[in-house]
Short mmCIF file of C-alpha atoms and ligand atoms in Angstrom, two decimals:
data_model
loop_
_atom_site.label_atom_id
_atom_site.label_comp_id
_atom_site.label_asym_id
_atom_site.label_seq_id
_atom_site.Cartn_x
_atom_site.Cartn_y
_atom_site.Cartn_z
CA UNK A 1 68.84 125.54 -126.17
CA UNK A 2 70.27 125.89 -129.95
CA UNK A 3 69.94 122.57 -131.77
CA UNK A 4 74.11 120.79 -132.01
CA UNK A 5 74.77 121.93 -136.11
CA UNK A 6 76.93 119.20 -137.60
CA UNK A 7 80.12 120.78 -136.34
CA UNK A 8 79.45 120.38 -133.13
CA UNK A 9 79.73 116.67 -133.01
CA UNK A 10 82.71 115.58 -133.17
CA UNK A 11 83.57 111.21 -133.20
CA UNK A 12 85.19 108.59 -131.35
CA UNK A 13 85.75 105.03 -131.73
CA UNK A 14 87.57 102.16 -130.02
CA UNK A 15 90.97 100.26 -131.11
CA UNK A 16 88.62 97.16 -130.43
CA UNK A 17 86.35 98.63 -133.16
CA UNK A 18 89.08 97.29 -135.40
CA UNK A 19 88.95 93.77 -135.30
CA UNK A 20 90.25 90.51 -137.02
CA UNK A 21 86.53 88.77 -136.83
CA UNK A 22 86.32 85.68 -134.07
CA UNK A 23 83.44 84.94 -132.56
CA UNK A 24 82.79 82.50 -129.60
CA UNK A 25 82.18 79.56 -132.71
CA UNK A 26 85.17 80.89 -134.76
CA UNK A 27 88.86 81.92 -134.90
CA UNK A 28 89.68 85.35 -136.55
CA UNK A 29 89.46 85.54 -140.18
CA UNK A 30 91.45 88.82 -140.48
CA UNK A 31 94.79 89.54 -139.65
CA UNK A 32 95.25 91.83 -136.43
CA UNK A 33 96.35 95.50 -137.69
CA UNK A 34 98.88 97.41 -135.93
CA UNK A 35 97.63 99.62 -133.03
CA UNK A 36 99.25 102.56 -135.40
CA UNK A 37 97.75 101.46 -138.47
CA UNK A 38 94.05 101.45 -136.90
CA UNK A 39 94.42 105.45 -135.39
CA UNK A 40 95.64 106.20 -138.85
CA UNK A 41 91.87 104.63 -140.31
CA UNK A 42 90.66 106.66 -137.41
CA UNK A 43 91.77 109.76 -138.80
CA UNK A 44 91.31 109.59 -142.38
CA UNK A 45 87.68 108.52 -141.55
CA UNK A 46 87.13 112.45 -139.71
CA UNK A 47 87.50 110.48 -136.06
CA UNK A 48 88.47 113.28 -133.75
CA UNK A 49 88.71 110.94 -130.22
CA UNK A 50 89.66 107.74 -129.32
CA UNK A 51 88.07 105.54 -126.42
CA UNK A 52 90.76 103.24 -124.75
CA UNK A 53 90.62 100.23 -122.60
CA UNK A 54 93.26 100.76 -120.00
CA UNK A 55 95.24 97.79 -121.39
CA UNK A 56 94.66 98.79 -125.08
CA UNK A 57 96.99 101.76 -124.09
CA UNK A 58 99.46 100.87 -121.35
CA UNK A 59 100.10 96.85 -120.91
CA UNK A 60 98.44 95.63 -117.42
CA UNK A 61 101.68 94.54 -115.85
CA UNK A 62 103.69 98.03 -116.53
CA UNK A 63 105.78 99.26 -113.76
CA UNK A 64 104.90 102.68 -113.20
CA UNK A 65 107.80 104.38 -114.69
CA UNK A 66 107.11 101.92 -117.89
CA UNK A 67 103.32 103.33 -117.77
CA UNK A 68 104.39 106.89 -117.97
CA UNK A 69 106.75 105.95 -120.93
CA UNK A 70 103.94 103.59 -122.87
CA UNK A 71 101.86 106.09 -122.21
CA UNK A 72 103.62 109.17 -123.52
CA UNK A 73 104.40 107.16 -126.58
CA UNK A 74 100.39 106.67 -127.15
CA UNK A 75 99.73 110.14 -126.43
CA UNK A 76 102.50 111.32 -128.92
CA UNK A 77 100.95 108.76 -132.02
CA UNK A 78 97.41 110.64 -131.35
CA UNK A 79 99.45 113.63 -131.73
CA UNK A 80 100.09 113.04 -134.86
CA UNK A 81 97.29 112.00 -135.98
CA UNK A 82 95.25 114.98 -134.56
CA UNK A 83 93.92 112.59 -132.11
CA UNK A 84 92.63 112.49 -128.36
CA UNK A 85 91.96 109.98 -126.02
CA UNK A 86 87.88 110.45 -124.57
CA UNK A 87 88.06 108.55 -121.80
CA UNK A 88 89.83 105.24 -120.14
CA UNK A 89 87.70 101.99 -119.44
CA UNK A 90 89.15 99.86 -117.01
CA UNK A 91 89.69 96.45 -118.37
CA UNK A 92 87.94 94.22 -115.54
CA UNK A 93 86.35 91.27 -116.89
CA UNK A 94 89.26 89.56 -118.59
CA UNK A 95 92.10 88.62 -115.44
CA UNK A 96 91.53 85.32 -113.33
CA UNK A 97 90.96 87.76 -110.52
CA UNK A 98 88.12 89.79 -112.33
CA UNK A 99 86.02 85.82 -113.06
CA UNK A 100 83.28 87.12 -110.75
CA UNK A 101 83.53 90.46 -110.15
CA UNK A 102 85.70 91.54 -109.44
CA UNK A 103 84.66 94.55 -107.42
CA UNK A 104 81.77 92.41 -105.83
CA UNK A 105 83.37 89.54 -106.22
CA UNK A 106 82.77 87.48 -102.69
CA UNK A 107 86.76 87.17 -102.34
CA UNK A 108 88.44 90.51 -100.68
CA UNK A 109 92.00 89.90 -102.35
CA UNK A 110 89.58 89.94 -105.91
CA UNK A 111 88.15 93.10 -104.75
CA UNK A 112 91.34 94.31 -103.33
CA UNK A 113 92.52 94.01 -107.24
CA UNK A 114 89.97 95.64 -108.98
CA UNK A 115 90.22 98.65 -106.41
CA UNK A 116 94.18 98.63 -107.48
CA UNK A 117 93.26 98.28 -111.50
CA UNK A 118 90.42 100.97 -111.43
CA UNK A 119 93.38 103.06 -110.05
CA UNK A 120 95.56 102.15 -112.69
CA UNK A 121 93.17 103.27 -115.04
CA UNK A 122 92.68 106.51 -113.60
CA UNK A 123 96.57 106.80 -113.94
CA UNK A 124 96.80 105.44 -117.23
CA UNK A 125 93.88 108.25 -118.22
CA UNK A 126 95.77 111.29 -116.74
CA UNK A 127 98.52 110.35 -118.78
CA UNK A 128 96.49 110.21 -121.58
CA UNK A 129 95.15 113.96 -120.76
CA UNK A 130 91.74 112.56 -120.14
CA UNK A 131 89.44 112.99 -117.40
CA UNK A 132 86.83 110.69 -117.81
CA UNK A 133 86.42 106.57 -117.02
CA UNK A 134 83.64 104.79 -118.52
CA UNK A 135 83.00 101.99 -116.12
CA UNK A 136 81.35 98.85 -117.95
CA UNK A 137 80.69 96.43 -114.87
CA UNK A 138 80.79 93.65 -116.81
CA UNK A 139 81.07 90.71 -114.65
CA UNK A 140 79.25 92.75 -111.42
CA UNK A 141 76.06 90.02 -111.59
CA UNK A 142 75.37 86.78 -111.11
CA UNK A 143 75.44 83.17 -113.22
CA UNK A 144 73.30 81.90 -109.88
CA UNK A 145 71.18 84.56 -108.42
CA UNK A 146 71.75 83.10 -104.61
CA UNK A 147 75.64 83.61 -105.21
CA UNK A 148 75.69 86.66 -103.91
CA UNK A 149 74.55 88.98 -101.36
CA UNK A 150 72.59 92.01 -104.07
CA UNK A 151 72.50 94.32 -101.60
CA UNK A 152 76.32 94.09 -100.12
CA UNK A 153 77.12 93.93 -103.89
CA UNK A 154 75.28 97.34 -104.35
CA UNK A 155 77.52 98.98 -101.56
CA UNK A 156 80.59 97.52 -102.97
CA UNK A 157 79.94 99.13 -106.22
CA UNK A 158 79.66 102.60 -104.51
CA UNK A 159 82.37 101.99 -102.21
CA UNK A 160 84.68 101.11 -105.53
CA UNK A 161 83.38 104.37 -106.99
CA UNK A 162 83.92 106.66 -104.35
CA UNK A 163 87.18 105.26 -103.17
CA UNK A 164 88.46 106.35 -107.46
CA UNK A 165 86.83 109.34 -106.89
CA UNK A 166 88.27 110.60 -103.57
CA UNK A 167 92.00 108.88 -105.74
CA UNK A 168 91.68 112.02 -108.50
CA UNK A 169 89.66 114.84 -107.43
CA UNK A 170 89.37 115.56 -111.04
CA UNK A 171 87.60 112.55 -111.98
CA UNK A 172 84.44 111.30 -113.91
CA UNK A 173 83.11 108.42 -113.85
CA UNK A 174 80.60 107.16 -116.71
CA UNK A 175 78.70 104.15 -115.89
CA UNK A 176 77.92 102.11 -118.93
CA UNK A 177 75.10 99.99 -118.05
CA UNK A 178 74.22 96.63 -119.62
CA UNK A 179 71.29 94.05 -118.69
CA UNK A 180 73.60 90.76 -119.20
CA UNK A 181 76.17 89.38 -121.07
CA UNK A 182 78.84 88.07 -120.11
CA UNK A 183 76.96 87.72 -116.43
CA UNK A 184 72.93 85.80 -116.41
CA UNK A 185 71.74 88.64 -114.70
CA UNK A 186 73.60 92.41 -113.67
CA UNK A 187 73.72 94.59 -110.95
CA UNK A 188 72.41 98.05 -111.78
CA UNK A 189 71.22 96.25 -115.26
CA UNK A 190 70.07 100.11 -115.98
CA UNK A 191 70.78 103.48 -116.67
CA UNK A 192 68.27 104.32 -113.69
CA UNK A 193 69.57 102.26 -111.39
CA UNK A 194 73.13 103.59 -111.92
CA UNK A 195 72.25 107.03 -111.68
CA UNK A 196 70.04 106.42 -108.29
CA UNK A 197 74.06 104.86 -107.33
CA UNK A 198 75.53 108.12 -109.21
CA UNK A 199 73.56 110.50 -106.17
CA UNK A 200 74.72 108.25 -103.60
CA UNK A 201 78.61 108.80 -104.37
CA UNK A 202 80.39 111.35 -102.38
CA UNK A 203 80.17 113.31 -105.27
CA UNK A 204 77.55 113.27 -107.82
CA UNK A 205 78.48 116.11 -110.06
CA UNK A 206 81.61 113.74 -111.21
CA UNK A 207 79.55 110.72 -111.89
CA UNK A 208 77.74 110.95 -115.32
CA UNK A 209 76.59 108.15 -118.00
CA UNK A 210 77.49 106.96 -120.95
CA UNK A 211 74.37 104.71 -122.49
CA UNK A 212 75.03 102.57 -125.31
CA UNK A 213 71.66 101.68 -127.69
CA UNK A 214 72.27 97.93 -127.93
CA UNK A 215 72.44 97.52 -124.69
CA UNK A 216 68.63 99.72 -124.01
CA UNK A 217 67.32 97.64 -126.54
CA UNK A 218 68.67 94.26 -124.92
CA UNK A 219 66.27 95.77 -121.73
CA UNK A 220 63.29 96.46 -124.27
CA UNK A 221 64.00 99.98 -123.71
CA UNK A 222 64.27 102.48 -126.50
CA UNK A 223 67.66 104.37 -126.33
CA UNK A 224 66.32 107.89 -127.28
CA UNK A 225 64.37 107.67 -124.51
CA UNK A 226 67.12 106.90 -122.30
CA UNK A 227 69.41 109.18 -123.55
CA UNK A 228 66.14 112.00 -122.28
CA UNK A 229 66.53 110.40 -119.05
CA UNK A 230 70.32 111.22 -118.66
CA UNK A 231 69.61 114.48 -120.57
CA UNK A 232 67.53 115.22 -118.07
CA UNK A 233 69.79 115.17 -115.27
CA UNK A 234 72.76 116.76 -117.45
CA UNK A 235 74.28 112.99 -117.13
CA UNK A 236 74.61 111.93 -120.70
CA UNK A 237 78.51 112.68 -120.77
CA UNK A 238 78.80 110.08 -123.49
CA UNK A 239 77.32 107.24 -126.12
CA UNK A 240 77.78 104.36 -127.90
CA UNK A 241 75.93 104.19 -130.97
CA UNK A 242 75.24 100.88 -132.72
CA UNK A 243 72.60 98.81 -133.92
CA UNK A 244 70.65 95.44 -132.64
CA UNK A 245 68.51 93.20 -133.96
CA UNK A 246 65.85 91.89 -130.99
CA UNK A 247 67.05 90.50 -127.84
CA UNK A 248 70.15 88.34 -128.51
CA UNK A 249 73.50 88.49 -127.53
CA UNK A 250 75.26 92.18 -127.74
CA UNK A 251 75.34 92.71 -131.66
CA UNK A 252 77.11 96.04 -132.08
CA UNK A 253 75.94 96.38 -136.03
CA UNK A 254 76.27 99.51 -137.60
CA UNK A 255 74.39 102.66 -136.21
CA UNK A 256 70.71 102.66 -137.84
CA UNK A 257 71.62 99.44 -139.94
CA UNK A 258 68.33 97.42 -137.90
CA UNK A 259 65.83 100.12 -137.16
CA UNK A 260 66.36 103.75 -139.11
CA UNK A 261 63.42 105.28 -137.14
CA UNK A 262 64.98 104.50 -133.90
CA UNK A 263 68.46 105.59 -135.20
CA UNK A 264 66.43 109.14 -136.04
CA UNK A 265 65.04 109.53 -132.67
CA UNK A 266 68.82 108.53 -131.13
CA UNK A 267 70.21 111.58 -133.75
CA UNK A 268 67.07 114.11 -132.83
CA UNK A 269 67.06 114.09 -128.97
CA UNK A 270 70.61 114.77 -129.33
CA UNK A 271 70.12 117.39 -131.27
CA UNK A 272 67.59 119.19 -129.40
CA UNK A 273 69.14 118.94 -126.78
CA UNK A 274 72.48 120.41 -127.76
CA UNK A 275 74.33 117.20 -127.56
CA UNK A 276 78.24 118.08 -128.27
CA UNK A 277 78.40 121.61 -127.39
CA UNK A 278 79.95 120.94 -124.27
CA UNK A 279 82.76 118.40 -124.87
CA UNK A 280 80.67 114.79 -124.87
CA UNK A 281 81.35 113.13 -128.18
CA UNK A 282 79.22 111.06 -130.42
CA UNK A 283 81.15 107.66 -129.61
CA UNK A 284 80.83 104.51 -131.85
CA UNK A 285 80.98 100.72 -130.47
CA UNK A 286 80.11 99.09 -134.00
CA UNK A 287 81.42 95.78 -134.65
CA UNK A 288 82.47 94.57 -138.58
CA UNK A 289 80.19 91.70 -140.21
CA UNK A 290 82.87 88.66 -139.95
CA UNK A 291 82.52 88.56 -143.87
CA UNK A 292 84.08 91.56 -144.36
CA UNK A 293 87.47 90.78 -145.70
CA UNK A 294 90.13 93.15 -144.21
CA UNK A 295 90.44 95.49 -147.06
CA UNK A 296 86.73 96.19 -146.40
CA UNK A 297 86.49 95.62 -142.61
CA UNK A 298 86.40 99.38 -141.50
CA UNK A 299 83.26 99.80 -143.39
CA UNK A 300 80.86 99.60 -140.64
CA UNK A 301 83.08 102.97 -138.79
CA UNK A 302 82.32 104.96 -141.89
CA UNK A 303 79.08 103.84 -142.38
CA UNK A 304 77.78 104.69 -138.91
CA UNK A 305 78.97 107.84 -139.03
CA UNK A 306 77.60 108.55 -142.65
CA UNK A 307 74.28 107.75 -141.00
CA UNK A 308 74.33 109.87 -137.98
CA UNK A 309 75.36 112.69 -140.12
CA UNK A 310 72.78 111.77 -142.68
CA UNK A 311 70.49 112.09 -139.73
CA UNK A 312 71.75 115.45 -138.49
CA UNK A 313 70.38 116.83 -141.91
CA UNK A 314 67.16 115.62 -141.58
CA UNK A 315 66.45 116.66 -137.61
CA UNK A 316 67.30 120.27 -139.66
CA UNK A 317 65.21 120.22 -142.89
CA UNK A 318 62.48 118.15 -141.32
CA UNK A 319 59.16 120.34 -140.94
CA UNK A 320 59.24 121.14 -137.33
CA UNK A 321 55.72 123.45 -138.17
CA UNK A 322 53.97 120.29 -139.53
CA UNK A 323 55.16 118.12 -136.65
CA UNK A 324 54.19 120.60 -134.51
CA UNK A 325 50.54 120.85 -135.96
CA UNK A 326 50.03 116.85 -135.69
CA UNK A 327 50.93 117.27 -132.21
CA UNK A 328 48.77 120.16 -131.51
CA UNK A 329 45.96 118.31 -133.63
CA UNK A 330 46.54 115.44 -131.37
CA UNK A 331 46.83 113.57 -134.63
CA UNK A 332 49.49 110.92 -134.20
CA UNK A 333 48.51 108.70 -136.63
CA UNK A 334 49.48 111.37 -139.30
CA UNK A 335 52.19 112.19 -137.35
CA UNK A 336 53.21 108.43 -137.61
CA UNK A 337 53.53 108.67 -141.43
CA UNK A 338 54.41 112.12 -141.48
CA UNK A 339 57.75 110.53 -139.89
CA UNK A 340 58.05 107.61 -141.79
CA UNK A 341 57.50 109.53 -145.10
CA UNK A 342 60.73 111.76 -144.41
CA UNK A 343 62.67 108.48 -143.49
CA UNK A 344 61.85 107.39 -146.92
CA UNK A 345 63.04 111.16 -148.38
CA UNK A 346 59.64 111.68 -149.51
C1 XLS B 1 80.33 95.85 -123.91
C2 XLS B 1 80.64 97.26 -123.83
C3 XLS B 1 82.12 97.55 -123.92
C4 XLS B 1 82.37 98.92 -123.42
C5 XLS B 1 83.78 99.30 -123.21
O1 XLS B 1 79.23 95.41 -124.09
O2 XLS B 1 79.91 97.95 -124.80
O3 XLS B 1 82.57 97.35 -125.20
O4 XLS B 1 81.78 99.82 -124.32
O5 XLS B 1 84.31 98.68 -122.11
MG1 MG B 2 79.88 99.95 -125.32
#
């Protein structure tokens, strides 16, 4: 395996990346920028990609000639900006019909719905020339445990998948999994558990993961270590790197901006493992402090990136030999500061 050099990774970010600042206590405190203003930040910040939300691209309630038009239009402003599109997320959580589910929601006209949106996304991507759907189940859990039936839920969750797969023969799915928020308590709350779903789907060489770090660290799991486990089975088609500060609500802070040693180990394992080489981008879901005024509220895009990149030096110039002798040595304690001493640049 040769180690990804800086050029292989290549960047993508989110239009909701971009944001005017509300929070569930507060209104926005930023004005909203033009969808064309934020892919031209994209760009002059080196973004090569950019991830869409079905509806960020094509309006929900588009006829199907008006999707092809939207759509076109989108494609032709990444164009220009020497942007792509990495992959459409279908937008499930917001609608009336998506309250709780919606694809194991216990009402068949809800689940009827998100069986028709999921397809709409899968439209909406093609015409974006993109073959991948990240899948972010976000309401697919419970506020009261005995709500639902877990294990019907389960089969409802493959049956969605395998019913978008068997719709595009040419699709991949990337299951973004998240412990809670906005649900109490998920279904498939795990990487794991989504990839034990991935084997069951009529076919797992099209169903892949995309892990984001808050949301391993809201499970007290450490996202290198989860990114391994996708590694492992060649599933880690994409990421979402940010930041988080203990187990709270879903921070998104700037990549390394809480924990620098666990940003490193994020950066190494995907450069060990060739990370990039193949077409899966380095993708960003960072969200700007609210105090940021607007001039400065892209900040925490450029920052992140700075800091992987930062990062990418040091998994090169770092003394593989001496790392290699503390491991040999069985001497982890040096090892330990050995580590800690090149985080400081010493
Ligand atoms: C929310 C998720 C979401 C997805 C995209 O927690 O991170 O933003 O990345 O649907
Ligand atoms: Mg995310």
């Amino acid at each position: 395996m040769t180690p990804s050099s800086k050029e292989d990774f290549k960047f993508s970010v989110g239009p909701w990346n971009l944001h005017p600042g509300a929070d569930p206590f507060g209104p926005p405190v930023r004005p909203e920028r033009e969808f064309a203003d934020k892919l031209k930040v994209f760009k002059d910040l080196g973004f090569g990609y950019v991830q869409f939300h079905d509806d960020d691209a094509v309006p929900d309630d588009a006829s199907s000639s008006e999707r092809e038009r939207i759509a076109g239009e989108v494609r032709k402003m990444l164009d220009d900006n020497g942007l792509q599109a990495e992959f459409v997320a279908p937008r499930l959580w917001e609608d009336a019909r998506g309250i709780d589910g919606p694809v194991t929601s216990n009402n068949a006209a809800d689940r009827k719905w998100a069986l028709e949106r999921g397809k709409r996304a899968v439209d909406v991507a093609q015409l974006l020339g993109t073959d991948k759907m990240v899948w972010w189940p976000a309401r697919e859990g419970t506020y009261t445990r005995e709500s639902k039936d877990a294990v019907a839920a389960i089969g409802r969750m493959l049956e969605w998948c395998n019913a978008l797969l068997d719709y595009d023969k040419n699709l991949k799915i990337l299951g973004e999994m998240k412990p809670n928020e906005p649900m109490d308590l998920m279904y498939l709350p795990t990487t794991g558990h989504w990839l034990a779903l991935a084997y069951k789907t009529v076919d797992p060489s099209r169903v892949g993961t995309l892990i984001e770090s808050a949301h391993c660290i809201l499970l007290g799991l450490d996202p290198s270590d989860e990114f391994a486990n996708a590694l492992a089975h060649d599933k880690l088609w994409g990421v979402h790197l940010n930041d988080q500060n203990g187990l709270k609500f879903d921070q998104d802070k700037a990549f390394g901006s809480v924990d620098l040693r666990r940003a490193f180990n994020q950066v190494d394992v995907l450069v060990r493992n060739g990370f990039g080489q193949n077409g899966e981008v380095v993708g960003l879901d960072v969200k700007a402090m609210r105090t940021q005024p607007a001039e400065k509220s892209h900040l925490h895009l450029k920052t992140s990136k700075e800091t992987f990149l930062d990062l990418v030096d040091l998994c090169h110039a770092i003394n593989r030999d001496e790392w290699q002798g503390y491991i040999t040595a069985r001497d982890y304690e040096s090892l330990e500061r050995f580590i800690v001493k090149n985080l400081m640049g010493k």
